[in-house]
GROMACS .gro file of C-alpha atoms in nm:
model
  195
    1MET     CA    1   0.000   0.000   0.000
    2GLU     CA    2   0.135   0.343  -0.096
    3ASN     CA    3   0.196   0.590   0.187
    4THR     CA    4  -0.009   0.898   0.094
    5ASN     CA    5   0.157   1.106   0.366
    6LYS     CA    6   0.491   1.113   0.185
    7LEU     CA    7   0.570   1.412  -0.031
    8THR     CA    8   0.575   1.325  -0.400
    9GLY     CA    9   0.763   1.482  -0.687
   10LYS     CA   10   0.449   1.678  -0.777
   11ASP     CA   11   0.429   1.812  -0.420
   12LEU     CA   12   0.792   1.923  -0.433
   13ILE     CA   13   0.739   2.090  -0.770
   14ASN     CA   14   0.448   2.284  -0.618
   15VAL     CA   15   0.667   2.377  -0.321
   16GLY     CA   16   0.935   2.508  -0.556
   17ILE     CA   17   0.700   2.703  -0.781
   18TYR     CA   18   0.496   2.870  -0.508
   19SER     CA   19   0.795   2.931  -0.280
   20ALA     CA   20   0.979   3.103  -0.565
   21MET     CA   21   0.674   3.306  -0.664
   22THR     CA   22   0.612   3.421  -0.307
   23LEU     CA   23   0.977   3.503  -0.240
   24VAL     CA   24   1.006   3.710  -0.558
   25ILE     CA   25   0.696   3.910  -0.464
   26PHE     CA   26   0.818   3.945  -0.105
   27PHE     CA   27   1.161   4.061  -0.221
   28VAL     CA   28   1.024   4.311  -0.475
   29VAL     CA   29   0.788   4.461  -0.216
   30GLY     CA   30   1.081   4.463   0.029
   31LEU     CA   31   1.266   4.699  -0.203
   32LEU     CA   32   1.036   4.964  -0.061
   33THR     CA   33   1.264   4.962   0.244
   34ALA     CA   34   1.478   5.202   0.041
   35LEU     CA   35   1.234   5.453   0.189
   36PRO     CA   36   1.266   5.414   0.566
   37VAL     CA   37   0.922   5.570   0.629
   38VAL     CA   38   0.763   5.271   0.450
   39TYR     CA   39   0.934   5.013   0.672
   40PRO     CA   40   0.669   4.993   0.952
   41PHE     CA   41   0.389   4.954   0.694
   42LEU     CA   42   0.556   4.650   0.542
   43PHE     CA   43   0.440   4.444   0.841
   44VAL     CA   44   0.094   4.463   0.682
   45ILE     CA   45   0.185   4.506   0.315
   46TRP     CA   46   0.400   4.192   0.290
   47PRO     CA   47   0.136   3.946   0.416
   48ILE     CA   48  -0.141   4.104   0.211
   49VAL     CA   49   0.050   4.106  -0.118
   50CYS     CA   50   0.195   3.758  -0.065
   51GLY     CA   51  -0.148   3.629   0.037
   52ILE     CA   52  -0.259   3.588  -0.324
   53PRO     CA   53   0.010   3.338  -0.438
   54MET     CA   54   0.009   3.172  -0.097
   55MET     CA   55  -0.366   3.109  -0.110
   56LEU     CA   56  -0.321   2.950  -0.452
   57TYR     CA   57  -0.042   2.740  -0.298
   58TYR     CA   58  -0.272   2.636  -0.012
   59THR     CA   59  -0.509   2.478  -0.267
   60LYS     CA   60  -0.223   2.237  -0.350
   61ILE     CA   61  -0.121   2.153   0.008
   62LYS     CA   62  -0.256   1.824   0.138
   63LYS     CA   63   0.050   1.690   0.321
   64PHE     CA   64   0.262   1.792   0.616
   65GLY     CA   65   0.600   1.941   0.534
   66MET     CA   66   0.525   2.156   0.231
   67LEU     CA   67   0.506   2.480   0.429
   68THR     CA   68   0.807   2.380   0.638
   69ILE     CA   69   1.009   2.337   0.319
   70THR     CA   70   0.885   2.677   0.198
   71GLY     CA   71   1.000   2.827   0.530
   72ILE     CA   72   1.340   2.659   0.493
   73ILE     CA   73   1.377   2.788   0.135
   74GLY     CA   74   1.281   3.139   0.245
   75GLY     CA   75   1.513   3.120   0.544
   76ILE     CA   76   1.809   3.007   0.334
   77PHE     CA   77   1.741   3.279   0.078
   78PHE     CA   78   1.735   3.553   0.340
   79TYR     CA   79   2.033   3.403   0.521
   80LEU     CA   80   2.234   3.419   0.199
   81ILE     CA   81   2.142   3.780   0.123
   82GLY     CA   82   2.258   3.897   0.464
   83TYR     CA   83   1.983   3.852   0.723
   84GLY     CA   84   2.189   3.588   0.902
   85TRP     CA   85   2.069   3.319   1.138
   86ILE     CA   86   1.782   3.538   1.265
   87GLY     CA   87   1.624   3.553   0.920
   88LEU     CA   88   1.674   3.178   0.875
   89LEU     CA   89   1.526   3.095   1.215
   90GLY     CA   90   1.221   3.318   1.168
   91TRP     CA   91   1.124   3.173   0.832
   92VAL     CA   92   1.180   2.812   0.941
   93LEU     CA   93   0.973   2.855   1.259
   94GLY     CA   94   0.695   3.024   1.061
   95GLY     CA   95   0.692   2.734   0.815
   96ILE     CA   96   0.681   2.469   1.086
   97LEU     CA   97   0.410   2.648   1.285
   98SER     CA   98   0.190   2.696   0.979
   99ASP     CA   99   0.234   2.330   0.881
  100VAL     CA  100   0.134   2.215   1.230
  101VAL     CA  101  -0.177   2.437   1.230
  102LEU     CA  102  -0.280   2.310   0.887
  103LYS     CA  103  -0.229   1.945   0.985
  104ILE     CA  104  -0.427   1.982   1.308
  105GLY     CA  105  -0.706   2.146   1.108
  106GLY     CA  106  -0.719   1.866   0.853
  107TYR     CA  107  -0.628   2.075   0.544
  108GLN     CA  108  -0.988   2.134   0.435
  109GLU     CA  109  -1.139   2.420   0.635
  110PHE     CA  110  -1.082   2.770   0.511
  111LYS     CA  111  -1.059   2.916   0.863
  112VAL     CA  112  -0.770   2.677   0.931
  113THR     CA  113  -0.603   2.792   0.609
  114VAL     CA  114  -0.639   3.154   0.722
  115LEU     CA  115  -0.492   3.076   1.064
  116SER     CA  116  -0.210   2.874   0.908
  117TYR     CA  117  -0.116   3.157   0.672
  118ALA     CA  118  -0.130   3.412   0.955
  119CYS     CA  119   0.112   3.189   1.149
  120PHE     CA  120   0.335   3.157   0.843
  121CYS     CA  121   0.350   3.537   0.825
  122LEU     CA  122   0.489   3.551   1.179
  123GLY     CA  123   0.807   3.400   1.036
  124ILE     CA  124   0.854   3.711   0.825
  125MET     CA  125   0.971   3.877   1.148
  126GLY     CA  126   1.304   3.702   1.088
  127CYS     CA  127   1.392   3.974   0.836
  128PRO     CA  128   1.341   4.294   1.039
  129ALA     CA  129   1.443   4.123   1.366
  130ASN     CA  130   1.804   4.213   1.293
  131LEU     CA  131   1.711   4.574   1.372
  132TRP     CA  132   1.665   4.474   1.735
  133PHE     CA  133   1.888   4.169   1.783
  134ALA     CA  134   2.191   4.197   1.555
  135GLY     CA  135   2.357   4.466   1.766
  136GLU     CA  136   2.551   4.783   1.704
  137ALA     CA  137   2.759   4.638   1.419
  138TYR     CA  138   2.438   4.593   1.217
  139TRP     CA  139   2.342   4.959   1.268
  140GLU     CA  140   2.696   5.070   1.181
  141ASN     CA  141   2.663   4.879   0.855
  142ILE     CA  142   2.333   5.056   0.782
  143HIS     CA  143   2.494   5.394   0.857
  144THR     CA  144   2.781   5.310   0.622
  145SER     CA  145   2.579   5.161   0.336
  146MET     CA  146   2.264   5.378   0.345
  147GLY     CA  147   2.384   5.698   0.509
  148ASP     CA  148   2.327   5.864   0.845
  149GLN     CA  149   1.993   6.023   0.757
  150TYR     CA  150   1.845   5.689   0.646
  151ALA     CA  151   1.978   5.504   0.952
  152ASN     CA  152   1.861   5.770   1.197
  153THR     CA  153   1.514   5.782   1.041
  154LEU     CA  154   1.490   5.402   1.050
  155GLN     CA  155   1.599   5.391   1.416
  156SER     CA  156   1.334   5.645   1.509
  157LEU     CA  157   1.062   5.450   1.323
  158MET     CA  158   1.161   5.107   1.455
  159PRO     CA  159   1.204   5.132   1.835
  160SER     CA  160   1.219   4.807   2.032
  161TRP     CA  161   0.844   4.805   2.107
  162MET     CA  162   0.780   4.794   1.731
  163MET     CA  163   0.889   4.431   1.733
  164TYR     CA  164   0.586   4.334   1.944
  165LEU     CA  165   0.353   4.546   1.735
  166GLY     CA  166   0.516   4.393   1.427
  167PHE     CA  167   0.410   4.042   1.528
  168ALA     CA  168   0.051   4.160   1.573
  169LEU     CA  169   0.054   4.345   1.241
  170LEU     CA  170   0.200   4.044   1.059
  171PHE     CA  171  -0.070   3.819   1.203
  172VAL     CA  172  -0.352   4.060   1.113
  173GLY     CA  173  -0.192   4.121   0.772
  174GLY     CA  174  -0.184   3.743   0.722
  175ILE     CA  175  -0.555   3.719   0.791
  176LEU     CA  176  -0.627   4.007   0.551
  177GLY     CA  177  -0.395   3.857   0.288
  178ALA     CA  178  -0.565   3.518   0.317
  179LEU     CA  179  -0.909   3.676   0.280
  180LEU     CA  180  -0.798   3.880  -0.022
  181GLY     CA  181  -0.631   3.578  -0.180
  182HIS     CA  182  -0.937   3.364  -0.115
  183LYS     CA  183  -1.167   3.622  -0.269
  184MET     CA  184  -0.949   3.647  -0.579
  185LEU     CA  185  -0.908   3.269  -0.609
  186LYS     CA  186  -1.249   3.150  -0.493
  187LYS     CA  187  -1.294   2.921  -0.794
  188HIS     CA  188  -0.965   2.739  -0.717
  189PHE     CA  189  -1.069   2.690  -0.354
  190GLU     CA  190  -1.402   2.544  -0.458
  191ARG     CA  191  -1.232   2.306  -0.701
  192ALA     CA  192  -0.987   2.195  -0.429
  193GLY     CA  193  -1.271   2.141  -0.181
  194ILE     CA  194  -1.159   2.417   0.057
  195VAL     CA  195  -1.456   2.642   0.120
   0.00000   0.00000   0.00000
């Protein structure tokens, strides 16, 4: 008897396609950080914009591990472009948490999909977390690479309490992104049996 819980080649292809699509959109939207005043708004913008491809991805997810792999891919990508172990850890934990939520919910209820995606979005905190955890050397690098005005503006907009607010905004943004994605892809959800 074939084990239907194992990830197949088709599952891994879906992981690759949707992970790449989501990361490209995330990265392009992240370019808005060139304007430091936009940075706090990205806690909501990222999950909403990425919600559309992720909701399409959720119509393909029927097995545990797909979101974890997406989190690992995202974490490695952000590790390699300079976010370090904090970026890697955030994305991996977000992937694992979202996979666990989806498995507990049985993969078929839309409210579970929404909760899973909101949990996945919490992992995004791995990227801006360097602002609070990477230390003075990180800020010196920002001063050097982006200039004093940029760094000072960013420091004033991202005080330590913003990290806690950021988690809440990412979660709410994840819910909004899932609802927007679901509305735009309703036909795909009906075909996949997720209503």
